[in-house]
Coordinates of C-alpha atoms in Angstrom, one line a residue:
M1 CA 41.4 146.6 202.5
L2 CA 40.1 143.9 200.2
K3 CA 41.6 145.7 197.2
N4 CA 45.0 146.0 198.9
L5 CA 45.1 142.3 199.9
I6 CA 44.2 141.2 196.3
S7 CA 46.9 143.6 195.0
H8 CA 49.5 142.1 197.3
F9 CA 48.6 138.6 196.2
T10 CA 48.7 139.6 192.6
V11 CA 52.2 141.1 192.9
L12 CA 53.3 138.0 194.8
A13 CA 51.9 135.7 192.1
A14 CA 53.6 137.8 189.3
T15 CA 57.0 137.5 191.0
L16 CA 56.6 133.7 191.5
V17 CA 55.0 132.7 188.2
L18 CA 58.2 132.5 186.3
A19 CA 59.4 129.7 188.6
G20 CA 56.4 127.6 187.6
C21 CA 56.8 128.0 183.8
A22 CA 56.5 124.5 182.3
V23 CA 59.0 123.1 179.9
S24 CA 57.9 120.1 177.9
A25 CA 59.6 116.8 179.0
I26 CA 58.9 115.0 175.7
S27 CA 62.1 113.8 174.1
P28 CA 63.3 115.6 170.9
E29 CA 63.6 112.3 168.9
V30 CA 59.9 111.7 169.6
R31 CA 58.9 115.2 168.5
K32 CA 60.8 114.8 165.2
P33 CA 61.0 111.1 164.4
D34 CA 63.0 109.9 161.4
L35 CA 60.4 109.4 158.7
P36 CA 61.1 108.0 155.2
E37 CA 60.7 110.3 152.2
S38 CA 59.0 107.6 150.0
W39 CA 57.3 104.3 150.3
T40 CA 59.2 101.1 149.7
G41 CA 56.3 99.4 147.9
E42 CA 54.8 100.6 144.6
A43 CA 52.5 103.5 145.3
G44 CA 51.0 106.5 143.7
Y45 CA 52.0 109.7 145.5
D46 CA 48.9 111.6 144.8
T47 CA 47.0 113.0 147.8
V48 CA 45.1 110.4 149.7
S49 CA 41.4 110.9 148.9
D50 CA 38.6 110.7 151.4
G51 CA 35.3 109.1 150.8
W52 CA 36.7 105.7 150.0
L53 CA 33.4 104.0 150.8
A54 CA 31.7 105.8 147.9
Q55 CA 34.6 104.6 145.6
L56 CA 33.5 101.0 146.2
G57 CA 30.3 101.8 144.4
D58 CA 28.0 99.7 146.5
T59 CA 24.8 101.6 147.6
E60 CA 23.6 98.7 149.8
L61 CA 27.0 98.8 151.6
N62 CA 26.6 102.5 152.2
G63 CA 23.3 101.9 153.8
L64 CA 24.7 99.2 156.1
V65 CA 27.5 101.5 157.2
D66 CA 24.9 104.2 158.1
V67 CA 23.0 101.7 160.2
A68 CA 26.2 100.7 162.0
M69 CA 27.1 104.3 162.8
E70 CA 23.7 104.7 164.5
Q71 CA 23.3 101.3 166.2
N72 CA 26.8 99.9 166.9
Y73 CA 27.1 99.4 170.7
R74 CA 30.9 99.9 170.8
L75 CA 30.7 103.2 169.0
A76 CA 27.9 104.4 171.3
Q77 CA 30.3 103.6 174.3
L78 CA 33.0 105.8 172.7
A79 CA 30.5 108.6 172.1
A80 CA 29.7 108.5 175.8
D81 CA 33.4 108.7 176.5
V82 CA 33.6 111.9 174.5
E83 CA 30.7 113.4 176.4
A84 CA 32.4 112.4 179.8
A85 CA 35.6 114.0 178.6
Q86 CA 33.8 117.2 177.7
Q87 CA 32.3 117.4 181.2
A88 CA 35.7 116.7 182.7
L89 CA 37.1 119.7 180.8
I90 CA 34.3 121.9 182.2
I91 CA 35.1 120.7 185.7
S92 CA 38.8 121.4 185.4
G93 CA 38.2 124.9 184.0
A94 CA 35.9 125.7 186.9
A95 CA 38.8 125.2 189.4
R96 CA 40.5 128.3 188.0
L97 CA 37.5 130.5 188.9
P98 CA 36.4 131.6 192.4
D99 CA 34.1 129.3 194.2
V100 CA 31.2 131.2 195.7
S101 CA 28.6 129.6 198.0
L102 CA 25.5 131.1 199.6
A103 CA 24.0 129.7 202.9
L104 CA 20.8 130.7 204.6
D105 CA 20.3 129.4 208.2
A106 CA 17.1 129.7 210.2
S107 CA 16.5 128.7 213.8
R108 CA 13.7 129.2 216.3
R109 CA 14.0 128.5 220.0
R110 CA 11.7 128.3 223.0
V111 CA 13.3 128.9 226.4
I112 CA 11.4 128.3 229.7
S113 CA 12.7 129.9 233.0
N114 CA 12.2 127.5 235.9
Q115 CA 12.3 130.3 238.5
F116 CA 9.6 132.5 237.1
G117 CA 7.9 130.2 234.7
I118 CA 8.4 132.6 231.9
T119 CA 8.4 131.2 228.3
R120 CA 10.3 133.1 225.7
T121 CA 10.5 132.3 222.0
S122 CA 13.2 133.7 219.7
S123 CA 14.0 133.5 216.0
N124 CA 17.4 133.8 214.3
F125 CA 18.2 134.1 210.6
E126 CA 21.7 134.2 209.2
L127 CA 22.6 134.8 205.5
G128 CA 26.3 134.1 204.6
V129 CA 28.4 134.3 201.4
D130 CA 31.7 132.5 201.2
L131 CA 34.3 132.9 198.4
T132 CA 37.3 130.7 197.9
W133 CA 39.8 131.3 195.1
E134 CA 43.1 129.5 194.5
I135 CA 45.4 131.8 192.7
D136 CA 47.0 129.9 189.9
A137 CA 50.5 131.5 190.4
W138 CA 52.4 128.5 189.0
G139 CA 50.0 127.6 186.2
K140 CA 49.2 124.3 187.9
L141 CA 45.4 124.7 187.4
R142 CA 46.0 125.8 183.8
D143 CA 48.0 122.6 183.2
V144 CA 45.2 120.6 184.8
E145 CA 42.7 122.2 182.4
K146 CA 45.2 121.7 179.5
Q147 CA 45.5 118.0 180.4
A148 CA 41.7 117.7 180.5
G149 CA 41.5 119.4 177.1
L150 CA 44.0 116.9 175.7
K151 CA 42.1 114.0 177.1
L152 CA 39.0 115.3 175.4
M153 CA 41.0 115.3 172.1
V154 CA 42.2 111.8 172.8
A155 CA 38.5 110.7 173.2
Q156 CA 37.5 112.5 170.0
A157 CA 40.4 110.9 168.0
S158 CA 39.5 107.5 169.5
Y159 CA 35.9 108.0 168.4
A160 CA 36.9 109.1 164.9
D161 CA 39.3 106.1 164.5
S162 CA 36.6 103.8 165.7
R163 CA 34.2 105.2 163.1
N164 CA 36.7 104.5 160.4
R165 CA 37.4 101.1 161.6
L166 CA 33.7 100.3 162.0
A167 CA 33.1 101.4 158.4
A168 CA 36.0 99.2 157.3
G169 CA 34.8 96.3 159.4
V170 CA 31.3 96.5 157.9
A171 CA 32.7 96.6 154.4
R172 CA 35.0 93.6 155.1
A173 CA 32.1 91.6 156.6
W174 CA 29.8 92.6 153.7
F175 CA 32.3 91.4 151.1
N176 CA 32.9 88.2 153.1
V177 CA 29.1 87.6 152.9
V178 CA 29.1 88.3 149.2
G179 CA 32.1 86.1 148.6
A180 CA 30.7 83.2 150.7
A181 CA 27.4 83.4 148.8
E182 CA 29.2 83.5 145.4
L183 CA 31.2 80.4 146.3
L184 CA 28.1 78.6 147.5
A185 CA 26.5 79.3 144.1
V186 CA 29.6 77.8 142.4
L187 CA 29.4 74.7 144.6
R188 CA 25.7 74.2 143.8
E189 CA 26.4 74.6 140.1
R190 CA 29.2 72.2 140.4
L191 CA 26.9 69.7 142.1
A192 CA 24.4 70.1 139.3
N193 CA 27.1 69.3 136.8
L194 CA 28.3 66.2 138.8
E195 CA 24.7 64.9 139.0
E196 CA 24.4 65.4 135.2
D197 CA 27.6 63.5 134.7
L198 CA 26.3 60.7 137.1
D199 CA 23.2 60.3 135.0
I200 CA 25.4 59.9 131.8
I201 CA 27.6 57.4 133.5
E202 CA 24.7 55.4 134.9
S203 CA 23.1 55.3 131.4
A204 CA 26.4 54.1 130.0
Y205 CA 26.6 51.4 132.7
N206 CA 23.1 50.2 131.9
Q207 CA 24.2 49.8 128.3
G208 CA 27.3 47.9 129.3
L209 CA 29.6 50.6 128.2
T210 CA 31.3 51.2 131.5
G211 CA 32.0 49.5 134.8
A212 CA 30.5 49.9 138.3
L213 CA 33.7 51.5 139.6
D214 CA 33.0 54.7 137.7
I215 CA 29.5 54.9 139.1
Y216 CA 30.8 54.6 142.7
L217 CA 33.4 57.3 142.0
A218 CA 30.8 59.6 140.5
R219 CA 28.5 59.1 143.4
T220 CA 31.3 59.7 145.9
S221 CA 32.2 62.9 144.2
A222 CA 28.6 64.1 144.3
D223 CA 28.3 63.3 148.0
Q224 CA 31.5 65.1 148.7
E225 CA 30.2 68.1 146.9
R226 CA 27.0 68.0 149.0
A227 CA 29.1 68.0 152.2
R228 CA 31.1 71.0 150.9
I229 CA 27.8 72.8 150.2
A230 CA 26.7 72.2 153.8
A231 CA 29.9 73.5 155.2
Q232 CA 29.8 76.5 152.9
E233 CA 26.2 77.2 154.0
Q234 CA 27.5 77.2 157.6
A235 CA 30.3 79.6 156.7
L236 CA 27.9 81.9 154.9
A237 CA 25.6 82.0 158.0
E238 CA 28.5 82.8 160.3
N239 CA 29.6 85.6 158.0
R240 CA 26.1 87.0 158.1
V241 CA 26.1 86.9 161.9
A242 CA 29.4 88.7 162.1
L243 CA 28.0 91.5 159.9
Q244 CA 24.8 91.7 162.0
L245 CA 26.8 92.1 165.2
L246 CA 28.5 95.1 163.7
L247 CA 25.1 96.5 162.7
G248 CA 23.7 96.1 166.2
H249 CA 21.1 93.6 164.9
Y250 CA 20.0 90.3 166.3
P251 CA 22.4 87.7 164.9
D252 CA 19.9 85.4 163.2
G253 CA 22.1 84.8 160.1
R254 CA 19.4 86.2 157.8
L255 CA 20.9 88.6 155.3
E256 CA 20.7 88.5 151.5
A257 CA 23.6 89.2 149.3
A258 CA 22.8 87.9 145.8
R259 CA 25.7 89.5 143.8
T260 CA 29.3 89.0 142.8
L261 CA 32.4 90.5 144.2
P262 CA 33.6 93.7 142.4
L263 CA 37.1 94.1 141.0
F264 CA 39.0 97.3 141.1
E265 CA 42.1 97.8 139.0
T266 CA 42.8 101.5 139.7
P267 CA 45.5 102.0 142.4
V268 CA 44.9 103.7 145.7
P269 CA 46.9 107.0 146.0
A270 CA 49.2 106.7 149.0
G271 CA 50.5 110.2 149.4
L272 CA 53.7 110.9 151.2
P273 CA 54.8 109.0 154.3
S274 CA 55.1 112.3 156.3
E275 CA 51.4 112.9 155.8
L276 CA 50.5 109.8 157.6
V277 CA 51.0 111.3 161.0
S278 CA 48.4 114.0 160.5
R279 CA 45.9 111.8 158.7
R280 CA 45.5 108.7 160.9
P281 CA 43.2 109.3 163.9
D282 CA 44.9 106.6 166.0
L283 CA 48.2 108.3 165.6
Q284 CA 46.6 111.6 166.6
Q285 CA 45.1 109.9 169.6
A286 CA 48.5 108.5 170.6
W287 CA 50.1 112.0 170.2
M288 CA 47.4 113.7 172.2
N289 CA 47.8 111.1 174.9
L290 CA 51.5 111.8 174.9
L291 CA 50.9 115.6 175.4
A292 CA 48.4 114.8 178.2
A293 CA 51.1 112.7 179.9
D294 CA 53.5 115.7 179.5
A295 CA 50.9 118.0 181.1
A296 CA 50.6 115.5 183.9
V297 CA 54.3 115.8 184.6
A298 CA 53.9 119.6 184.9
V299 CA 51.0 119.2 187.3
A300 CA 52.9 116.8 189.5
H301 CA 55.9 119.1 189.5
K302 CA 53.9 122.1 190.5
Q303 CA 52.1 120.2 193.3
R304 CA 55.4 120.7 195.2
F305 CA 55.1 124.5 195.0
P306 CA 53.3 126.8 197.5
R307 CA 49.5 127.0 197.3
L308 CA 48.2 130.6 197.2
A309 CA 44.5 131.0 198.2
L310 CA 42.1 133.9 198.9
V311 CA 39.2 133.3 201.2
A312 CA 36.5 135.9 201.8
S313 CA 33.2 135.6 203.7
G314 CA 30.3 137.9 204.7
N315 CA 27.2 137.3 206.8
D316 CA 24.2 139.1 208.2
V317 CA 22.3 138.1 211.2
S318 CA 18.8 139.1 212.1
D319 CA 15.8 138.0 214.2
E320 CA 13.5 138.7 211.3
L321 CA 13.9 137.3 207.8
G322 CA 12.9 140.5 206.1
S323 CA 15.6 142.5 208.0
L324 CA 18.5 140.6 206.4
L325 CA 21.0 142.6 204.4
N326 CA 19.9 145.9 206.0
G327 CA 23.5 146.4 207.1
T328 CA 22.9 146.6 210.8
A329 CA 24.6 143.2 211.6
L330 CA 26.8 142.8 208.5
A331 CA 30.1 141.1 209.1
W332 CA 32.9 140.2 206.7
S333 CA 36.4 138.8 206.6
V334 CA 39.1 138.4 204.0
L335 CA 41.9 135.9 204.4
G336 CA 44.9 135.1 202.2
N337 CA 47.0 132.1 202.9
L338 CA 50.2 130.6 201.5
T339 CA 50.7 126.9 202.1
Q340 CA 54.0 125.1 201.3
P341 CA 54.3 121.3 201.6
L342 CA 57.2 120.5 203.9
F343 CA 57.2 116.9 205.0
N344 CA 55.2 114.2 203.2
R345 CA 57.6 111.3 203.2
G346 CA 58.6 111.9 199.5
R347 CA 55.0 111.4 198.3
L348 CA 54.9 114.5 196.0
K349 CA 58.4 113.7 194.6
A350 CA 57.3 110.1 194.0
Q351 CA 54.2 111.3 192.2
E352 CA 56.3 113.5 189.9
E353 CA 58.6 110.6 189.1
Q354 CA 55.6 108.4 188.5
A355 CA 54.3 111.0 186.0
R356 CA 57.6 111.0 184.2
A357 CA 57.6 107.2 184.0
R358 CA 54.1 107.3 182.5
L359 CA 55.4 110.0 180.0
A360 CA 58.2 107.6 179.0
Q361 CA 55.6 104.9 178.6
A362 CA 53.5 107.1 176.4
E363 CA 56.5 108.1 174.3
N364 CA 57.3 104.4 173.5
Q365 CA 53.6 103.7 172.8
Y366 CA 53.5 106.5 170.3
L367 CA 56.7 105.4 168.5
E368 CA 55.5 101.8 168.5
M369 CA 52.1 102.9 166.9
L370 CA 53.9 105.2 164.5
Y371 CA 56.1 102.5 163.0
Q372 CA 53.3 100.0 163.2
A373 CA 51.3 102.4 161.0
F374 CA 54.1 102.6 158.5
S375 CA 54.4 98.8 158.4
E376 CA 50.6 98.5 157.7
V377 CA 50.9 100.7 154.7
E378 CA 54.0 99.0 153.4
N379 CA 52.5 95.5 153.8
A380 CA 49.3 96.6 152.1
L381 CA 51.1 98.0 149.1
T382 CA 53.3 94.9 148.8
R383 CA 50.3 92.6 149.3
N384 CA 48.3 94.4 146.6
R385 CA 51.1 93.8 144.0
T386 CA 51.4 90.1 144.8
L387 CA 47.6 89.6 144.9
Q388 CA 47.3 91.2 141.5
T389 CA 49.9 88.9 140.1
R390 CA 48.3 85.8 141.6
Y391 CA 44.9 86.9 140.3
Q392 CA 46.0 87.5 136.7
V393 CA 47.8 84.1 136.7
T394 CA 44.9 82.3 138.2
L395 CA 42.4 84.0 135.8
A396 CA 44.5 82.9 132.8
S397 CA 44.6 79.3 134.1
E398 CA 40.8 79.1 134.5
K399 CA 40.3 78.8 130.7
N400 CA 42.8 76.0 130.5
A401 CA 41.2 74.2 133.4
V402 CA 37.7 74.5 131.9
A403 CA 38.9 73.3 128.5
A404 CA 40.8 70.4 130.2
L405 CA 37.7 69.3 132.1
T406 CA 35.5 69.4 128.9
L407 CA 38.1 67.4 127.0
A408 CA 38.7 64.9 129.7
F409 CA 35.0 64.0 129.9
E410 CA 34.7 63.8 126.2
Q411 CA 37.7 61.4 126.0
Y412 CA 36.2 59.4 128.9
Q413 CA 33.0 58.9 127.0
R414 CA 35.0 57.7 124.1
G415 CA 36.9 55.3 126.3
L416 CA 40.2 57.0 125.9
V417 CA 40.9 57.9 129.5
P418 CA 39.7 56.5 132.9
Y419 CA 37.2 58.3 135.0
T420 CA 39.9 59.2 137.5
T421 CA 41.3 61.6 134.9
V422 CA 37.9 63.4 134.8
L423 CA 37.9 63.6 138.6
E424 CA 41.3 65.2 138.6
A425 CA 40.3 67.7 136.0
Q426 CA 37.1 68.5 138.0
R427 CA 39.2 69.1 141.1
R428 CA 41.6 71.4 139.4
A429 CA 38.8 73.4 137.7
F430 CA 37.0 73.8 141.0
D431 CA 40.2 74.9 142.9
I432 CA 40.8 77.5 140.3
Q433 CA 37.2 78.8 140.3
S434 CA 37.1 79.0 144.1
G435 CA 40.6 80.5 144.1
I436 CA 39.4 83.3 141.8
I437 CA 36.6 84.2 144.2
G438 CA 39.0 84.1 147.1
L439 CA 41.5 86.3 145.4
R440 CA 38.9 88.9 144.5
N441 CA 37.8 89.0 148.1
E442 CA 41.5 89.3 149.3
L443 CA 42.0 92.2 146.8
L444 CA 39.0 93.9 148.2
Q445 CA 40.0 93.3 151.8
N446 CA 43.5 94.5 151.2
R447 CA 42.1 97.6 149.4
I448 CA 40.0 98.4 152.5
T449 CA 43.1 97.8 154.7
L450 CA 45.1 100.2 152.7
Y451 CA 42.4 102.9 152.8
L452 CA 42.4 102.5 156.6
A453 CA 46.1 102.4 157.0
L454 CA 46.5 105.6 155.0
G455 CA 44.0 107.3 157.3
G456 CA 41.4 107.8 154.6
D457 CA 38.0 108.9 155.9
F458 CA 35.1 106.8 154.7
E459 CA 32.7 109.9 154.5

């Protein structure tokens, strides 16, 4: 009888399953967006290389990134999200299998007869097995499991993207610390030169060779430099704190970075624009999220179909625990049911329309992220070209500024120019020196941005 009932339900499921076949509701223009064949900015079309962190050639930075991967709190949260999504996939897959439960009940009663004063004690033991199985005739449970699998992939892509962004964030923060320390060293060297110039001017004043105005101007310039040094020390401390937060360390502002910013002249291979979709984890995350929304539409649609279920139970009752399952009191039942929603005030239809609205939202989010990703690459390529031009021009002007400063001070000592000319030459020389450090840092920051925009893996 049980085999016949299962056979009937199997035949019924086979005849109805075609009605539940899912068709993707994702728009064709989203599946095949109009992508450019080449980049607008200057780019090498060689394959995008992974391992960009090693290309920076900074072993200390590599160690800091390793620490961040182990101790960053935000990354740990996303790792927990992946674990939760894995368990959700297991839960959704379990719904497609029969649910079997075992129950053992035991009772003992004492009955007293008022008429005869007879006391009687009885025991009762019952062992039961229940089986419930929803037959997935329309593929609804399969779509639920598919949706859970896609959400797991969303969580995994989000974790991978966050790892890349964390590595890039640590690299950016590290070079900000190095650049701030390098600029602080320049300021201190400049203060030492100003104090040396002040000694020369005071000596000339004592000999009656110059006026008091020059001393006041030189002292003011030295004091201003001391104020800049204090401000730069604060900026350096804040950059150190920003890096320590990424590392999961206490932000005490103590971190040494005694070095200079590197300079890279080799271009970053950009590959083809069409490769960007498969390389960037954030785009993969958006696409998997879109597929999950599409699966949600299928689930909401199939909620309106009949529900097929098979329920079976068996139990054995005995007054002795050891006599259970001897077959003397064995009872069983098998029930199949078909449930069709009839009247729910449009709730199921509204849920399906709600799922379709969320799918449209996911489509627009994906397209927005897609074109935002292309804009990030284009901007980084253009910015790299302009930064290189600015750096070369500024580097060439540094020699002229240093020579002008030296000549201005020599002419001042000869009485040929006023001290204000020296101050102007000092200002221009300092602006160029600090500008070179800033441009080197910008080139590094943009290089990291380009690595990230191209979907390059840091490992």
